[in-house]
Amino acid sequence: MSKNPVVAVCGATGAVGREMLKVLEDRDFPCANVIPMASARSVGKTVPFRDEELPVIELTDDAFEGVDLALFSAGGGTSERFAPSAAKAGCVVVDNSSAWRMNPECPLVVPEVNPHDLEWHKGIIANPNCSTIQMMVALKPIHDEARIKRVVVSTYQAVSGTGQKAIEELENQVRRLMSGQPVVADVYPHQIGFNCLPQIDVFLDNGYTKEEMKMVNETIKIMGDPSIRVTATCVRVPVFYGHSESVNIETEQKLTADDVRALLATAPGVVVEDYPEKKIYPMAINCAGLDDTFVGRIREDETIENGINMWIVSDNIRKGAALNAVQIAEVLLQRNLLRVP
Ligand code: A2P
């Protein structure tokens, strides 16, 4: 494409949509025009972009005429409903919902890990789950070096991953609890203020939640290696921004903790923050608003031959959603793939 693309942000009034606009601006993404879209409820509202307030238009089947790229973050149902219309109109979709992730026609991409999968896109590209993205960025260099056989992950996930209403729910509950008032859980099934919920998304027949199985299935698709075994426990914690993960891996070849630190020190998008003697390790409060994935507490698992434990933290709205989507768009532009075949 010789001219700069026209870019739609679908779900522009939401937590991720707003961040997408910010990331497009921060990275100076070359666009001819940006069109914020949301539901009919938001018509009449504006969203900030560069020095302007852009009017929000309603997301409809006909809204993609003349649009080259659409970044979707408006929920799975909305993506399922409208992404095909966008692609039909010749617009390449990068979708942040789970609607298209396991569809064999749609690449599922973390640009640091599998940018080559963008080559076979057919109009709809899926952005992985936030917890999966940050884990992939850290595990890919280890897998390439020593082949990962098994991953055991427990997540500590921020409420912003659920959306704007969940951010408000935690804020309100904390305020009410601190003044001795009763709270009502609306977004989550239980109180999230000063609590941890071992349920993210719905339960499946196997006893795992949908979020946990996303981590299992998406890891295999992104790494392109069905032999990796993953087991996950996903927990919502009363944190606004930044997902943390305790990750245990078993590799085929032996790696020491120093080997892992050296591998991750040169990995794209990764910062090693691992000075336990100085009490320095990754924390959600420090990563909010940043692009990198931070890894620390790297140590050998002494209960198995080739095992490593680590702690992986990243801003779930940025690398876990908006930034990853914009990075995909950047690769599409660089490789001249911003067209529906
Ligand atoms: P709206 O603000 O008009 O409801 P979050 O994940 O923070 O809750 O944000 C969800 C985003 O998805 C919002 O921008 C919301 O727009 C948008 N959205 C939700 N449902 C629809 C829909 N049916 N059509 C278009 N946009 C939708």
Coordinates of C-alpha atoms and ligand atoms in Angstrom, one line a residue:
M1 CA 0.0 0.0 0.0
S2 CA 1.6 3.3 -1.1
K3 CA -0.8 5.7 0.7
N4 CA -1.2 5.7 4.5
P5 CA -4.1 3.5 5.6
V6 CA -7.5 4.6 7.0
V7 CA -7.8 3.0 10.4
A8 CA -11.0 2.2 12.3
V9 CA -10.9 1.5 16.1
C10 CA -14.0 -0.5 17.0
G11 CA -14.8 -0.3 20.6
A12 CA -13.0 3.1 20.8
T13 CA -14.9 4.2 24.0
G14 CA -13.7 1.1 26.0
A15 CA -10.6 0.5 28.1
V16 CA -8.7 -1.2 25.3
G17 CA -10.0 0.9 22.5
R18 CA -8.9 4.1 24.2
E19 CA -5.4 2.6 24.7
M20 CA -5.3 1.6 21.0
L21 CA -5.8 5.2 20.0
K22 CA -3.0 6.2 22.5
V23 CA -0.6 3.5 21.1
L24 CA -1.3 4.6 17.5
E25 CA -0.5 8.1 18.6
D26 CA 2.6 7.2 20.7
R27 CA 4.1 5.1 18.0
D28 CA 3.2 7.6 15.3
F29 CA 1.5 4.9 13.3
P30 CA 1.2 6.2 9.7
C31 CA -2.5 6.7 9.2
A32 CA -4.4 8.9 6.7
N33 CA -7.4 9.0 9.1
V34 CA -8.6 7.4 12.3
I35 CA -12.3 6.6 12.7
P36 CA -13.5 5.7 16.2
M37 CA -16.5 3.3 16.3
A38 CA -18.7 2.0 19.1
S39 CA -22.3 1.2 19.8
A40 CA -25.2 3.5 19.0
R41 CA -25.0 4.5 22.7
S42 CA -21.8 6.4 22.0
V43 CA -22.9 8.4 19.0
G44 CA -22.5 12.0 20.0
K45 CA -19.4 11.3 22.2
T46 CA -15.8 12.1 21.2
V47 CA -12.5 10.4 22.0
P48 CA -9.1 12.1 22.1
F49 CA -6.5 11.4 19.3
R50 CA -3.5 13.6 18.8
D51 CA -4.7 17.2 19.3
E52 CA -8.2 16.4 18.3
E53 CA -11.5 15.1 19.7
L54 CA -12.8 12.6 17.2
P55 CA -16.5 12.0 16.9
V56 CA -17.5 8.3 17.6
I57 CA -19.6 6.7 14.8
E58 CA -21.8 3.7 15.1
L59 CA -20.3 0.3 14.2
T60 CA -22.5 -1.1 11.4
D61 CA -22.0 -3.4 8.4
D62 CA -21.6 -0.5 6.1
A63 CA -19.1 1.5 8.2
F64 CA -16.0 -0.1 6.6
E65 CA -16.3 1.4 3.1
G66 CA -12.9 3.0 2.4
V67 CA -11.4 1.7 5.7
D68 CA -8.1 -0.3 5.2
L69 CA -7.5 -1.6 8.8
A70 CA -9.8 -2.1 11.7
L71 CA -8.6 -2.7 15.3
F72 CA -11.5 -4.4 17.1
S73 CA -11.9 -4.5 20.8
A74 CA -15.7 -4.5 21.4
G75 CA -16.3 -8.0 22.8
G76 CA -16.5 -11.4 21.1
G77 CA -20.2 -11.1 20.0
T78 CA -19.5 -7.8 18.2
S79 CA -16.4 -9.2 16.5
E80 CA -18.2 -12.2 15.4
R81 CA -21.0 -10.1 14.0
F82 CA -19.0 -7.3 12.3
A83 CA -15.5 -8.6 11.5
P84 CA -16.7 -10.6 8.4
S85 CA -18.4 -7.4 7.0
A86 CA -15.2 -5.5 7.5
A87 CA -13.1 -8.1 5.7
K88 CA -15.7 -8.3 2.9
A89 CA -15.3 -4.6 2.4
G90 CA -11.5 -5.1 1.9
C91 CA -10.6 -4.0 5.4
V92 CA -8.0 -6.1 7.3
V93 CA -9.2 -6.8 10.9
V94 CA -7.0 -7.3 13.9
D95 CA -9.4 -8.6 16.6
N96 CA -8.7 -8.5 20.3
S97 CA -11.6 -10.7 21.3
S98 CA -11.5 -14.5 21.6
A99 CA -14.0 -14.9 18.7
W100 CA -11.5 -15.8 16.0
R101 CA -8.5 -17.0 17.9
M102 CA -8.8 -20.8 17.4
N103 CA -10.3 -20.5 13.9
P104 CA -7.9 -22.3 11.5
E105 CA -8.4 -19.5 8.9
C106 CA -7.1 -16.8 11.3
P107 CA -3.5 -16.4 12.3
L108 CA -3.0 -15.8 16.1
V109 CA 0.0 -13.6 16.4
V110 CA 2.5 -12.2 18.9
P111 CA 4.9 -10.2 16.6
E112 CA 8.0 -11.1 18.6
V113 CA 7.1 -14.8 18.4
N114 CA 5.3 -15.7 15.1
P115 CA 5.1 -12.8 12.7
H116 CA 5.5 -15.2 9.8
D117 CA 1.9 -16.4 10.5
L118 CA 0.7 -13.0 9.2
E119 CA 1.7 -14.1 5.7
W120 CA -1.3 -16.4 5.4
H121 CA -4.0 -14.1 6.7
K122 CA -7.4 -14.0 4.9
G123 CA -8.7 -10.7 6.3
I124 CA -9.1 -11.5 10.0
I125 CA -6.1 -11.7 12.4
A126 CA -6.6 -12.6 16.1
N127 CA -4.8 -10.9 18.9
P128 CA -4.1 -13.5 21.7
N129 CA -5.4 -13.5 25.2
C130 CA -3.5 -11.0 27.4
S131 CA -2.1 -13.6 29.8
T132 CA -0.9 -15.7 26.9
I133 CA 0.8 -12.8 25.1
Q134 CA 3.1 -11.9 28.0
M135 CA 4.0 -15.6 28.6
M136 CA 4.8 -16.2 25.0
V137 CA 7.2 -13.2 24.7
A138 CA 9.2 -14.7 27.7
L139 CA 9.0 -18.4 26.8
K140 CA 9.7 -18.2 23.0
P141 CA 13.5 -17.7 23.4
I142 CA 13.6 -20.5 26.0
H143 CA 11.7 -22.9 23.8
D144 CA 14.0 -22.1 20.8
E145 CA 17.0 -22.9 23.0
A146 CA 16.0 -25.9 25.1
R147 CA 12.5 -27.0 24.0
I148 CA 9.8 -26.5 26.6
K149 CA 8.0 -29.8 27.4
R150 CA 5.6 -28.6 30.0
V151 CA 4.3 -25.3 31.5
V152 CA 2.5 -24.8 34.9
V153 CA 1.2 -21.3 35.2
S154 CA -0.8 -19.4 37.8
T155 CA -2.0 -15.9 36.9
Y156 CA -2.8 -12.9 39.0
Q157 CA -4.9 -10.8 36.6
A158 CA -5.9 -7.1 36.8
V159 CA -9.5 -6.0 36.6
S160 CA -8.9 -3.8 33.6
G161 CA -8.8 -7.0 31.5
T162 CA -12.5 -7.2 32.0
G163 CA -13.2 -3.7 30.8
Q164 CA -14.1 -0.2 32.0
K165 CA -17.0 -1.4 34.2
A166 CA -14.8 -3.7 36.1
I167 CA -12.3 -0.9 36.8
E168 CA -15.2 1.1 38.2
E169 CA -16.5 -1.8 40.2
L170 CA -13.1 -2.3 42.0
E171 CA -12.9 1.5 42.7
N172 CA -16.4 1.6 44.1
Q173 CA -16.0 -1.5 46.2
V174 CA -12.7 -0.3 47.8
R175 CA -14.2 3.1 48.6
R176 CA -17.3 1.5 50.2
L177 CA -15.4 -1.2 52.1
M178 CA -13.0 1.4 53.5
S179 CA -16.0 3.4 54.9
G180 CA -17.7 0.3 56.3
Q181 CA -20.5 0.2 53.6
P182 CA -21.8 -3.1 52.1
V183 CA -20.8 -3.8 48.5
V184 CA -22.7 -5.3 45.6
A185 CA -20.9 -7.5 43.0
D186 CA -22.2 -6.8 39.5
V187 CA -19.4 -7.4 37.0
Y188 CA -17.8 -10.3 38.9
P189 CA -19.7 -13.2 40.6
H190 CA -18.2 -12.1 44.0
Q191 CA -16.6 -9.1 45.7
I192 CA -13.3 -8.3 44.0
G193 CA -12.2 -5.6 46.5
F194 CA -9.6 -7.1 48.9
N195 CA -10.3 -10.5 47.5
C196 CA -9.0 -13.0 44.9
L197 CA -11.3 -14.8 42.5
P198 CA -10.2 -18.2 41.2
Q199 CA -12.5 -17.9 38.2
I200 CA -12.0 -15.9 35.0
D201 CA -14.6 -16.4 32.4
V202 CA -17.0 -19.4 32.6
F203 CA -16.3 -23.0 33.8
L204 CA -16.0 -25.7 31.2
D205 CA -16.9 -29.4 31.5
N206 CA -13.3 -30.4 32.4
G207 CA -13.4 -28.2 35.5
Y208 CA -11.1 -25.5 34.0
T209 CA -12.3 -22.0 33.1
K210 CA -12.4 -20.8 29.5
E211 CA -9.5 -18.4 30.3
E212 CA -7.4 -21.3 31.5
M213 CA -8.0 -23.3 28.4
K214 CA -7.3 -20.2 26.3
M215 CA -3.8 -20.2 27.7
V216 CA -3.4 -23.9 26.9
N217 CA -4.7 -23.8 23.3
E218 CA -3.3 -20.4 22.3
T219 CA 0.2 -21.4 23.5
I220 CA 0.2 -24.4 21.1
K221 CA -1.1 -22.4 18.2
I222 CA 1.3 -19.4 18.6
M223 CA 4.4 -21.6 19.2
G224 CA 3.2 -23.9 16.4
D225 CA 4.1 -26.9 18.6
P226 CA 1.3 -29.2 19.7
S227 CA 3.7 -31.1 21.9
I228 CA 3.9 -28.4 24.6
R229 CA 1.8 -29.3 27.6
V230 CA 0.3 -26.4 29.5
T231 CA -1.8 -26.3 32.7
A232 CA -3.2 -23.1 34.0
T233 CA -4.9 -21.6 37.0
C234 CA -6.2 -18.1 36.3
V235 CA -7.1 -15.8 39.3
R236 CA -8.6 -12.2 39.2
V237 CA -6.9 -10.0 41.8
P238 CA -7.8 -6.5 43.1
V239 CA -5.2 -4.8 40.9
F240 CA -6.2 -2.2 38.3
Y241 CA -3.4 -2.6 35.6
G242 CA -0.8 -5.3 35.0
H243 CA -1.1 -9.1 35.0
S244 CA 1.4 -11.1 37.0
E245 CA 2.2 -14.8 36.4
S246 CA 4.0 -17.5 38.3
V247 CA 5.4 -19.8 35.6
N248 CA 7.1 -23.1 36.0
I249 CA 8.6 -24.8 33.0
E250 CA 10.2 -28.1 32.2
T251 CA 12.6 -28.2 29.3
E252 CA 14.2 -31.0 27.3
Q253 CA 17.7 -29.6 27.6
K254 CA 19.2 -28.3 30.9
L255 CA 19.2 -24.5 31.4
T256 CA 20.6 -22.9 34.5
A257 CA 19.0 -19.7 35.9
D258 CA 21.9 -17.7 34.5
D259 CA 21.3 -19.3 31.1
V260 CA 17.7 -18.1 31.2
R261 CA 18.7 -14.6 32.3
A262 CA 21.2 -14.4 29.5
L263 CA 18.6 -15.6 26.9
L264 CA 15.9 -13.2 28.1
A265 CA 18.4 -10.3 28.3
T266 CA 18.5 -10.1 24.5
A267 CA 14.8 -11.2 23.8
P268 CA 12.7 -8.6 22.0
G269 CA 10.1 -6.9 24.3
V270 CA 11.5 -8.5 27.4
V271 CA 13.3 -6.8 30.3
V272 CA 15.0 -9.0 33.0
E273 CA 14.4 -7.4 36.4
D274 CA 16.0 -9.9 38.8
Y275 CA 18.0 -8.6 41.7
P276 CA 16.5 -10.4 44.8
E277 CA 19.3 -9.2 47.0
K278 CA 18.1 -5.6 46.4
K279 CA 14.4 -6.7 46.6
I280 CA 14.1 -5.9 42.9
Y281 CA 11.6 -8.0 40.9
P282 CA 8.7 -7.2 38.5
M283 CA 5.6 -5.7 40.0
A284 CA 2.3 -4.7 38.4
I285 CA 2.4 -1.2 39.9
N286 CA 5.7 -0.5 38.0
C287 CA 4.7 -1.9 34.6
A288 CA 1.5 0.0 34.1
G289 CA 1.7 2.1 31.0
L290 CA 4.9 0.4 29.8
D291 CA 5.4 -1.6 26.6
D292 CA 7.8 -4.3 27.8
T293 CA 7.2 -7.6 29.6
F294 CA 9.2 -7.9 32.8
V295 CA 10.7 -11.2 34.1
G296 CA 12.3 -11.9 37.5
R297 CA 12.5 -14.4 40.3
I298 CA 14.3 -16.7 37.8
R299 CA 15.5 -19.8 39.6
E300 CA 15.9 -23.5 39.1
D301 CA 13.1 -25.8 40.1
E302 CA 15.0 -28.2 42.4
T303 CA 12.3 -30.9 42.3
I304 CA 12.9 -31.8 38.7
E305 CA 15.9 -32.3 36.5
N306 CA 15.3 -29.5 33.9
G307 CA 13.0 -27.0 35.5
I308 CA 12.8 -23.2 35.9
N309 CA 10.5 -21.0 37.9
M310 CA 9.9 -17.3 37.0
W311 CA 7.6 -14.4 37.5
I312 CA 6.3 -12.6 34.4
V313 CA 4.6 -9.2 34.6
S314 CA 3.2 -6.9 31.9
D315 CA 0.6 -4.2 31.3
N316 CA -2.4 -6.3 30.2
I317 CA -4.0 -3.4 28.3
R318 CA -0.9 -2.4 26.5
K319 CA 1.2 -5.5 25.5
G320 CA -1.7 -7.7 26.4
A321 CA -4.0 -6.0 24.0
A322 CA -3.6 -2.6 22.4
L323 CA 0.1 -2.6 21.8
N324 CA 0.2 -6.1 20.4
A325 CA -2.6 -5.2 18.0
V326 CA -0.8 -2.1 16.7
Q327 CA 2.5 -4.1 16.4
I328 CA 0.6 -6.6 14.2
A329 CA -0.6 -3.7 12.1
E330 CA 3.0 -2.4 11.8
V331 CA 4.2 -5.8 10.5
L332 CA 1.3 -5.9 8.1
L333 CA 2.4 -2.5 6.7
Q334 CA 6.1 -3.4 6.6
R335 CA 5.5 -6.6 4.7
N336 CA 2.9 -5.2 2.4
L337 CA 0.2 -7.5 3.8
L338 CA -2.4 -4.8 4.5
R339 CA -4.9 -6.2 2.0
V340 CA -7.6 -8.9 2.0
P341 CA -6.5 -11.6 -0.4
Ligands
A2P1 P1 -20.1 1.6 24.0 O1 -19.3 2.5 24.9 O2 -20.9 2.4 23.0 O3 -20.9 0.6 24.7 P2 -15.0 -2.3 27.6 O4 -14.3 -3.5 27.2 O5 -14.1 -1.3 28.3 O6 -16.3 -2.5 28.3 O7 -15.4 -1.6 26.2 C1 -16.2 -2.2 25.3 C2 -16.3 -1.4 24.0 O8 -17.0 -2.1 23.0 C3 -16.9 -0.1 24.1 O9 -16.3 0.9 23.2 C4 -18.4 -0.4 23.6 O10 -19.0 0.7 23.1 C5 -18.1 -1.3 22.5 N1 -19.2 -2.1 22.2 C6 -19.9 -3.0 23.0 N2 -20.9 -3.6 22.4 C7 -21.0 -3.1 21.1 C8 -21.8 -3.2 20.0 N3 -22.8 -4.1 20.0 N4 -21.5 -2.5 18.9 C9 -20.5 -1.7 18.8 N5 -19.6 -1.5 19.9 C10 -19.9 -2.1 21.0

